DNA sequence: TAGATTGTTAATCGATTAACAATC
DNA sequence: TAGATTGTTAATCGATTAACAATC
């Protein structure tokens, strides 16, 4: 679990399982696409297919939010978009700061998917004085010396760390000290945070290592299948589509 | 689950639970740090703390690999590094291609954490002719027209997609057609792939939305606590450290 | 009414964890 | 031998899923 609060069951938040919370953004994205195509209603089967999950799981997930569907008909797309957005807290404005404006920090600053979901890049922060004042994605880079005042001035509660690993813990402590209570960590470091601070880690290298494990397994299986079935024992794709994205317990990974 | 193969229980690979596989890279990173400090042995308690997990979980995870520890002593760091690397398939060379050399693709190309773990950026591919021939991270960008030959020539089995969402499915199909069987997808699209192809998705926007959900919940709790306990009901950090990274079922997120 | 689809139940499955016997 | 720590058991917990009654 990524939450640091232990005074309540860590896996439930207002009765909604953590696994369900992690899927709500997937549903929201699929619903947004339907909304843009002016589709008025959608069944659990259709929406589940678009989101890449099982329809029973989707209905169970929605049941935690309330009874927003109509039997025999399906779900009203606009209404569901609103309800999920509200549940996720996306109907309010979330100013975020990005600390560490290297390649990755710049990529995130340029990412267009923030604004539409209530996130606003309030400031970019870097330790390199020669970066100060430069514009990235139209936003001026500020020096890390001013971190605390930037957080206070903008009412920031979410911080994104894209520094090298060695600087991450110190940056984290300054962010937390200034009042940030949620951190998205791209640095290859396990951050130590006080109770009440949530950390999520994204780590590309870990994702690749998990892929390598399965890739290796496939090679081993193909070899053993050849042994079992004789030469030319090649697996035939059957057109199935596996679920994607969040494997139950996937730590994401990241840059050094 | 991110695996697309259904002919075996999706959650087990050679008897190792998916949740365990997802944690092996975390252990490996912590062990590598110990190795660099020339620490000869480590206990499950120490290593678990460094990796940010429960020590019982760590011992259970290692038990799937074999009995590599010594009771009363702990684990030999170097030996464990080797065993986990081997299990993950990191003792072999994995050429990868990155398709879509925008901000994010460039950030990944520059990422230093690949080579040390057996991954090698074999080629960078982009659809923009004006990018062709330019060097990014010392690697020349090649045109997407040559995708198939690039994959064949380099024996690539892992592809990274950092294109806009609209191009991702097509790129995916070309990669798969050329023989790629593992895909790390940063595009905001649920990819349809044939059986036997693994897809993992990293999506920054989803991670932020999950943080926003918890952030909103904290605000709501603080309000209700103030109601229950009267004014000044402020939570006191107790110095606990929650586990980070892979929440059981976390889809990772990404750029548009 | 007949057909469709939700919301929920209950069974199953996998993951987590404390506890402790085994053993270095 | 005494102390330390692993490897494993068993209990618990949470997540998934098929099935179907409820109901539009």
XYZ file of C-alpha atoms (C1' of nucleotides) in Angstrom:
560
model
C 0.000 0.000 0.000
C 1.215 3.426 -0.781
C -0.506 5.093 2.106
C 1.399 6.058 5.171
C -1.590 6.358 7.462
C -2.144 3.368 9.626
C -4.774 4.571 12.038
C -7.489 3.290 9.723
C -7.501 0.063 7.723
C -4.971 0.927 5.038
C -6.830 -0.802 2.264
C -10.135 0.990 2.651
C -10.924 4.606 2.259
C -14.459 5.594 2.979
C -15.345 1.970 2.294
C -13.832 1.888 -1.171
C -11.180 -0.818 -1.650
C -7.781 0.381 -2.768
C -7.931 -1.866 -5.837
C -11.167 -0.164 -6.854
C -9.726 3.325 -6.380
C -6.819 2.345 -8.622
C -9.249 1.400 -11.395
C -11.511 4.452 -11.232
C -9.121 6.505 -13.401
C -9.234 3.747 -16.042
C -13.020 3.875 -16.121
C -12.929 7.654 -16.195
C -10.683 7.705 -19.214
C -12.882 5.243 -21.114
C -15.983 7.233 -20.161
C -14.380 10.494 -21.260
C -13.712 8.958 -24.662
C -17.377 7.893 -24.913
C -18.477 11.332 -23.791
C -16.429 12.953 -26.548
C -18.217 10.729 -29.047
C -21.539 11.848 -27.509
C -22.477 8.318 -26.519
C -25.363 8.726 -24.059
C -25.319 5.389 -22.210
C -23.035 2.399 -21.882
C -23.452 -1.102 -20.465
C -21.055 -2.623 -17.967
C -20.006 -5.083 -20.644
C -19.094 -2.379 -23.160
C -17.357 -0.146 -20.651
C -15.452 -3.054 -19.127
C -14.207 -4.041 -22.551
C -13.067 -0.481 -23.266
C -11.262 -0.261 -19.936
C -9.752 -3.705 -20.300
C -11.333 -5.293 -17.214
C -13.905 -7.933 -16.327
C -17.508 -6.652 -16.349
C -18.375 -8.249 -13.015
C -15.432 -6.461 -11.473
C -16.577 -3.176 -12.971
C -20.110 -3.549 -11.612
C -18.729 -4.444 -8.216
C -16.438 -1.415 -8.318
C -19.337 0.887 -9.191
C -21.464 -0.614 -6.449
C -19.048 0.901 -3.921
C -19.834 4.345 -5.297
C -23.606 3.897 -5.290
C -26.345 2.701 -7.607
C -25.695 4.862 -10.610
C -26.898 2.460 -13.303
C -30.306 1.511 -14.648
C -31.157 -2.174 -14.975
C -31.946 -3.164 -18.507
C -30.350 0.043 -19.798
C -26.846 0.637 -18.498
C -25.047 3.717 -17.197
C -25.535 7.340 -18.188
C -22.104 8.368 -19.446
C -22.155 12.014 -18.349
C -23.544 11.223 -14.947
C -20.942 8.540 -14.333
C -18.121 10.832 -15.472
C -19.284 13.341 -12.902
C -19.688 10.828 -10.081
C -16.275 9.256 -10.600
C -14.614 12.652 -10.965
C -16.199 13.769 -7.735
C -15.195 10.577 -5.961
C -11.587 10.979 -7.075
C -11.560 14.621 -6.051
C -11.020 15.844 -9.594
C -13.746 18.450 -9.397
C -11.380 20.604 -7.424
C -8.129 22.293 -8.407
C -4.894 20.551 -7.384
C -1.796 22.709 -7.710
C 1.315 20.526 -8.012
C 5.019 21.321 -8.024
C 7.623 19.386 -9.980
C 11.065 19.273 -8.379
C 13.990 18.363 -10.622
C 13.657 19.697 -14.153
C 15.767 17.281 -16.148
C 14.510 15.342 -19.131
C 11.781 13.680 -17.174
C 10.684 16.746 -15.223
C 10.411 18.627 -18.506
C 8.433 15.784 -20.060
C 5.970 15.904 -17.184
C 5.729 19.694 -17.310
C 4.777 19.368 -20.967
C 2.286 16.603 -20.314
C -1.144 17.726 -21.458
C -3.145 15.272 -19.415
C -2.967 17.273 -16.202
C -5.216 20.249 -16.725
C -8.182 18.243 -17.942
C -8.160 16.290 -14.718
C -7.920 19.129 -12.247
C -4.145 19.150 -11.895
C -2.248 22.381 -12.438
C 1.514 22.658 -12.586
C 1.911 25.543 -10.174
C 5.698 25.644 -10.243
C 8.871 24.006 -11.526
C 11.806 23.791 -9.133
C 15.447 22.905 -9.763
C 18.680 23.072 -7.799
C 20.773 24.235 -10.742
C 21.092 28.066 -10.618
C 21.646 28.170 -14.379
C 18.135 26.761 -14.845
C 16.485 29.470 -12.759
C 14.310 31.715 -14.842
C 14.322 29.499 -17.917
C 10.916 28.585 -19.238
C 9.841 24.964 -19.557
C 6.393 24.353 -20.992
C 5.818 28.073 -20.561
C 6.495 27.951 -16.841
C 9.579 29.625 -15.339
C 11.930 27.367 -13.380
C 12.487 28.544 -9.802
C 15.390 27.782 -7.496
C 15.058 25.123 -4.821
C 16.040 27.713 -2.195
C 12.517 29.073 -2.566
C 10.801 25.690 -2.266
C 9.019 26.404 1.005
C 7.672 29.788 -0.029
C 6.537 28.387 -3.389
C 4.601 25.613 -1.656
C 3.007 28.044 0.785
C 2.166 30.699 -1.789
C 0.485 28.227 -4.117
C -1.211 26.086 -1.484
C 0.474 22.991 -2.893
C -0.387 19.645 -1.318
C 0.956 17.346 -4.064
C 4.620 17.231 -5.046
C 6.321 15.376 -7.894
C 9.974 14.417 -7.393
C 12.048 13.921 -10.554
C 15.466 14.578 -9.070
C 18.402 12.151 -9.054
C 18.139 9.488 -6.376
C 20.626 11.145 -4.078
C 18.603 14.331 -3.727
C 15.167 12.756 -3.384
C 15.011 12.183 0.364
C 16.121 15.717 1.184
C 13.686 17.232 -1.305
C 10.975 15.020 0.145
C 11.672 16.255 3.665
C 11.547 19.879 2.569
C 8.288 19.326 0.709
C 6.742 17.577 3.704
C 8.081 20.246 6.031
C 6.417 22.877 3.890
C 3.065 21.095 4.095
C 2.968 18.704 1.132
C 1.108 15.513 2.082
C 1.149 13.549 -1.195
C 4.245 12.746 -3.194
C 4.708 11.125 -6.572
C 8.272 9.831 -6.582
C 10.153 9.137 -9.803
C 13.543 8.922 -8.120
C 14.987 5.429 -7.527
C 14.768 5.797 -3.765
C 12.448 4.475 -1.089
C 11.401 7.668 0.656
C 11.005 7.800 4.407
C 7.970 9.891 5.279
C 6.027 10.616 8.461
C 2.593 9.207 9.123
C -0.080 10.932 7.105
C 2.018 11.434 3.979
C 1.206 9.318 0.920
C 3.950 8.317 -1.453
C 3.488 6.668 -4.804
C 6.500 5.519 -6.743
C 6.831 5.237 -10.491
C 9.865 3.306 -11.579
C 10.431 2.456 -15.197
C 13.264 0.082 -14.533
C 11.027 -2.122 -12.386
C 8.408 -2.344 -15.122
C 11.056 -3.441 -17.589
C 12.413 -6.027 -15.165
C 8.959 -7.532 -14.737
C 8.594 -7.712 -18.514
C 11.999 -9.374 -18.748
C 10.928 -12.013 -16.252
C 7.904 -12.955 -18.351
C 9.883 -12.731 -21.564
C 12.416 -15.166 -20.161
C 9.616 -17.459 -19.064
C 8.140 -17.454 -22.565
C 11.487 -18.461 -24.019
C 11.763 -21.283 -21.483
C 8.220 -22.448 -22.228
C 8.812 -22.441 -25.952
C 11.887 -24.588 -25.421
C 10.081 -27.095 -23.225
C 7.116 -27.178 -25.588
C 9.458 -28.011 -28.420
C 10.805 -30.851 -26.280
C 7.340 -32.090 -25.401
C 5.703 -31.759 -28.770
C 8.623 -32.163 -31.107
C 9.930 -29.505 -33.499
C 7.725 -26.636 -34.736
C 5.765 -26.471 -31.501
C 4.827 -22.837 -31.871
C 2.118 -21.175 -29.806
C -0.742 -19.856 -31.907
C -2.151 -16.492 -30.838
C -5.850 -16.835 -30.127
C -6.719 -13.181 -30.151
C -7.341 -12.966 -26.422
C -6.735 -9.691 -24.739
C -5.213 -9.727 -21.312
C -5.951 -7.027 -18.816
C -3.346 -4.323 -18.776
C -1.823 -1.856 -16.463
C -2.061 -2.403 -12.786
C -0.964 -5.808 -11.923
C -2.196 -6.356 -8.474
C 0.904 -5.256 -6.756
C 2.982 -3.371 -9.061
C 5.481 -0.969 -7.894
C 6.231 1.279 -10.761
C 9.855 2.250 -11.430
C 12.218 5.063 -12.318
C 15.254 6.974 -13.527
C 18.462 7.630 -11.704
C -2.683 -8.881 -14.524
C -0.590 -7.597 -17.348
C -0.015 -10.916 -18.967
C -1.905 -11.857 -22.068
C -1.304 -15.600 -21.844
C -4.198 -17.491 -20.423
C -3.216 -21.086 -21.021
C -1.537 -21.202 -17.627
C -2.756 -19.669 -14.406
C -2.039 -16.007 -15.065
C -0.864 -15.284 -11.565
C 1.862 -17.897 -11.392
C 4.970 -18.217 -13.415
C 7.129 -21.173 -12.620
C 5.417 -21.184 -9.243
C 6.347 -17.611 -8.350
C 3.343 -15.391 -7.511
C 2.974 -12.263 -9.598
C 3.079 -10.097 -6.473
C 6.442 -11.591 -5.593
C 7.840 -11.031 -9.086
C 6.816 -7.391 -8.822
C 8.823 -7.016 -5.619
C 12.008 -8.748 -6.767
C 13.282 -5.564 -8.470
C 12.788 -3.664 -5.202
C 14.885 -6.199 -3.321
C 17.468 -6.173 -6.074
C 17.865 -2.432 -5.863
C 18.279 -2.515 -2.080
C 20.777 -5.365 -2.380
C 22.740 -3.531 -5.046
C 23.064 -0.573 -2.706
C 24.350 -2.871 0.035
C 26.739 -4.513 -2.405
C 28.182 -1.124 -3.332
C 28.833 -0.494 0.347
C 30.545 -3.913 0.504
C 28.102 -5.217 3.091
C 28.633 -9.005 3.120
C 25.386 -10.254 4.668
C 21.979 -8.861 5.525
C 19.072 -10.093 7.634
C 15.512 -10.256 6.351
C 14.632 -7.527 8.834
C 17.305 -5.129 7.576
C 16.658 -5.807 3.912
C 12.906 -5.551 4.335
C 13.313 -2.181 5.989
C 15.533 -0.950 3.162
C 13.068 -2.149 0.539
C 10.079 -0.780 2.442
C 8.256 -4.074 2.981
C 7.327 -6.452 5.797
C 10.083 -8.916 6.719
C 7.742 -11.909 6.778
C 6.671 -11.049 3.266
C 10.277 -10.806 2.153
C 11.166 -14.210 3.609
C 8.102 -15.717 1.977
C 9.057 -14.121 -1.337
C 12.584 -15.519 -1.119
C 11.262 -18.945 -0.219
C 9.757 -19.154 -3.715
C 13.239 -18.766 -5.170
C 14.877 -21.343 -2.940
C 16.650 -21.515 0.399
C 19.334 -18.928 -0.099
C 19.651 -17.729 3.496
C 21.451 -19.085 6.545
C 19.521 -19.377 9.803
C 21.051 -17.335 12.558
C 23.080 -15.350 10.022
C 21.035 -13.890 7.185
C 21.542 -13.680 3.435
C 24.795 -13.358 1.507
C 24.370 -10.108 -0.407
C 26.341 -11.007 -3.534
C 24.783 -14.432 -3.834
C 21.288 -13.033 -3.492
C 21.978 -10.322 -6.067
C 22.992 -13.041 -8.485
C 20.042 -15.320 -7.746
C 17.447 -12.563 -8.104
C 19.108 -11.228 -11.263
C 19.050 -14.683 -12.750
C 15.427 -15.227 -11.752
C 14.404 -11.954 -13.381
C 16.361 -12.756 -16.516
C 18.734 -9.830 -16.040
C 21.835 -11.900 -16.633
C 21.096 -11.743 -20.312
C 21.071 -8.831 -22.735
C 17.671 -7.327 -23.601
C 17.715 -5.001 -26.602
C 14.755 -2.606 -26.466
C 13.381 -0.076 -28.934
C 11.687 3.168 -27.957
C 9.008 4.359 -30.372
C 7.990 8.015 -30.160
C 10.883 10.336 -29.349
C 9.126 13.290 -27.764
C 9.952 14.646 -24.327
C 9.249 11.373 -22.629
C 10.943 9.153 -25.185
C 14.039 11.327 -24.916
C 13.898 11.150 -21.121
C 13.805 7.369 -21.268
C 16.612 7.220 -23.831
C 18.724 9.237 -21.419
C 17.791 7.103 -18.453
C 20.914 5.579 -16.968
C 19.210 2.746 -15.121
C 18.885 0.492 -18.150
C 22.369 -0.732 -18.936
C 23.162 -1.820 -15.395
C 20.191 -4.150 -15.472
C 20.752 -5.835 -18.792
C 18.628 -3.511 -20.899
C 20.132 -1.859 -23.952
C 18.442 0.823 -26.007
C 18.988 -0.728 -29.424
C 17.126 1.915 -31.408
C 15.001 5.065 -31.247
C 12.114 5.329 -33.684
C 9.916 8.296 -34.614
C 7.347 9.082 -37.287
C 8.571 12.637 -37.845
C 10.963 12.692 -40.841
C 12.648 15.814 -39.482
C 13.748 13.782 -36.437
C 15.415 11.080 -38.529
C 19.169 11.053 -38.088
C 19.166 13.349 -35.069
C 20.980 11.999 -32.067
C 19.213 11.564 -28.748
C 21.321 10.263 -25.883
C 23.964 9.472 -28.473
C 21.617 7.223 -30.438
C 20.414 8.207 -33.916
C 16.640 8.442 -34.391
C 15.355 6.201 -37.191
C 12.143 6.517 -39.173
C 9.134 4.393 -38.301
C 9.070 3.092 -41.884
C 12.027 0.927 -40.910
C 10.442 -0.407 -37.707
C 10.203 -4.024 -38.816
C 13.759 -4.250 -40.099
C 15.076 -2.556 -36.968
C 13.302 -5.092 -34.758
C 14.567 -8.006 -36.836
C 18.132 -6.768 -37.137
C 18.491 -6.170 -33.417
C 16.562 -9.200 -32.215
C 14.284 -6.973 -30.176
C 11.621 -8.635 -28.032
C 10.744 -5.671 -25.785
C 9.263 -2.437 -27.129
C 8.553 0.838 -25.337
C 5.740 2.991 -26.733
C 5.933 6.711 -25.976
C 3.835 7.962 -28.875
C 0.642 10.030 -28.629
C -2.416 7.933 -27.780
C -3.730 7.945 -31.324
C -0.676 6.239 -32.754
C -0.134 3.668 -30.032
C -2.353 0.833 -31.251
C -0.909 0.933 -34.747
C 2.647 1.038 -33.467
C 1.795 -1.831 -31.143
C 0.503 -3.934 -34.016
C 3.608 -3.295 -36.083
C 5.872 -4.167 -33.160
C 3.956 -7.368 -32.483
C 3.912 -8.202 -36.182
C 7.675 -7.836 -36.243
C 8.076 -10.241 -33.345
C 7.994 -8.102 -30.194
C 6.281 -10.006 -27.360
C 6.581 -7.548 -24.445
C 5.433 -3.950 -24.524
C 5.800 -1.150 -22.031
C 3.076 1.319 -22.904
C 3.253 4.978 -21.868
C 0.477 6.084 -24.223
C -2.969 6.706 -22.686
C -4.509 3.817 -24.579
C -5.595 0.306 -23.683
C -3.738 -1.758 -26.255
C -5.354 -4.774 -27.883
C -2.781 -7.523 -28.246
C -2.890 -11.178 -29.258
C -2.412 -13.988 -26.786
C 1.181 -14.379 -25.752
C 2.036 -10.681 -25.735
C 2.553 -8.983 -22.382
C 1.644 -5.343 -21.960
C 2.473 -3.169 -18.985
C 1.103 0.312 -18.786
C 2.636 3.296 -17.035
C 0.292 6.222 -16.679
C 1.285 9.271 -14.690
C -2.173 10.779 -14.735
C -3.588 7.728 -12.964
C -0.992 7.921 -10.218
C -1.860 11.557 -9.631
C -5.576 10.774 -9.549
C -5.018 8.122 -6.905
C -3.028 10.626 -4.855
C -5.829 13.166 -5.261
C -8.347 10.657 -3.948
C -6.354 10.134 -0.766
C -5.596 13.833 -0.458
C -9.301 14.601 -0.628
C -9.980 11.935 1.964
C -7.427 13.464 4.324
C -9.123 16.839 4.012
C -12.495 15.246 4.736
C -11.094 13.368 7.730
C -9.514 16.488 9.141
C -12.862 18.247 8.878
C -14.763 15.449 10.580
C -12.095 15.108 13.245
C -12.439 18.793 13.971
C -16.181 18.217 14.352
C -15.719 15.194 16.593
C -12.923 16.511 18.749
C -13.544 20.196 18.644
C -11.167 22.802 17.200
C -7.421 22.142 16.785
C -7.891 18.435 16.160
C -4.728 18.002 14.169
C -3.229 14.626 13.365
C 0.220 14.136 14.862
C 2.726 12.316 12.668
C 3.984 9.255 14.466
C 7.005 8.629 12.317
C 5.599 5.485 10.756
C 6.694 4.628 7.290
C 4.137 3.144 4.978
C 5.102 0.800 2.201
C 5.575 2.530 -1.094
C 5.269 1.840 -4.739
C 3.225 -1.078 -5.866
C -0.126 -0.920 -4.322
C -1.640 -4.266 -4.834
C -3.411 -3.433 -7.996
C -2.020 -0.361 -9.371
C -2.255 0.548 -12.923
C 0.448 3.054 -13.579
C -0.348 6.146 -15.656
C 0.696 8.376 -18.541
C 0.965 11.221 -21.026
C -1.281 12.101 -23.901
C -44.944 -8.815 -21.070
C -40.206 -10.046 -22.781
C -35.651 -8.781 -22.999
C -31.803 -6.674 -21.107
C -28.772 -5.417 -17.670
C -27.743 -3.995 -13.069
C -26.464 -4.828 -8.198
C -25.331 -8.365 -4.989
C -24.326 -12.783 -3.229
C -21.303 -16.378 -2.344
C -17.605 -19.168 -3.712
C -12.953 -19.103 -4.850
C -8.574 -17.558 -5.126
C -4.337 -15.145 -4.073
C -1.698 -12.177 -0.825
C -0.361 -10.881 3.683
C 1.219 -11.643 8.222
C 2.189 -13.390 12.928
C 4.108 -17.002 15.010
C 7.319 -20.551 15.704
C 9.860 -24.813 14.817
C 14.081 -25.716 12.555
C 18.733 -24.895 12.481
C 22.918 -22.241 11.814
C 25.148 -24.260 24.500
C 22.759 -19.774 23.726
C 21.373 -16.507 20.594
C 19.890 -15.282 16.236
C 17.419 -15.693 12.199
C 15.557 -18.379 8.493
C 11.856 -21.037 6.209
C 7.202 -22.525 6.702
C 2.750 -23.014 8.564
C -1.742 -21.524 9.240
C -4.903 -17.942 9.996
C -6.682 -13.920 8.100
C -7.724 -10.741 4.867
C -8.795 -8.642 0.481
C -9.779 -9.229 -4.505
C -11.884 -11.599 -8.209
C -15.522 -13.781 -10.548
C -19.624 -16.512 -11.939
C -24.161 -16.618 -11.271
C -28.621 -14.854 -10.654
C -32.423 -12.379 -8.452
C -34.086 -7.829 -8.897
C -35.926 -4.603 -11.830
C -35.894 -1.268 -15.560
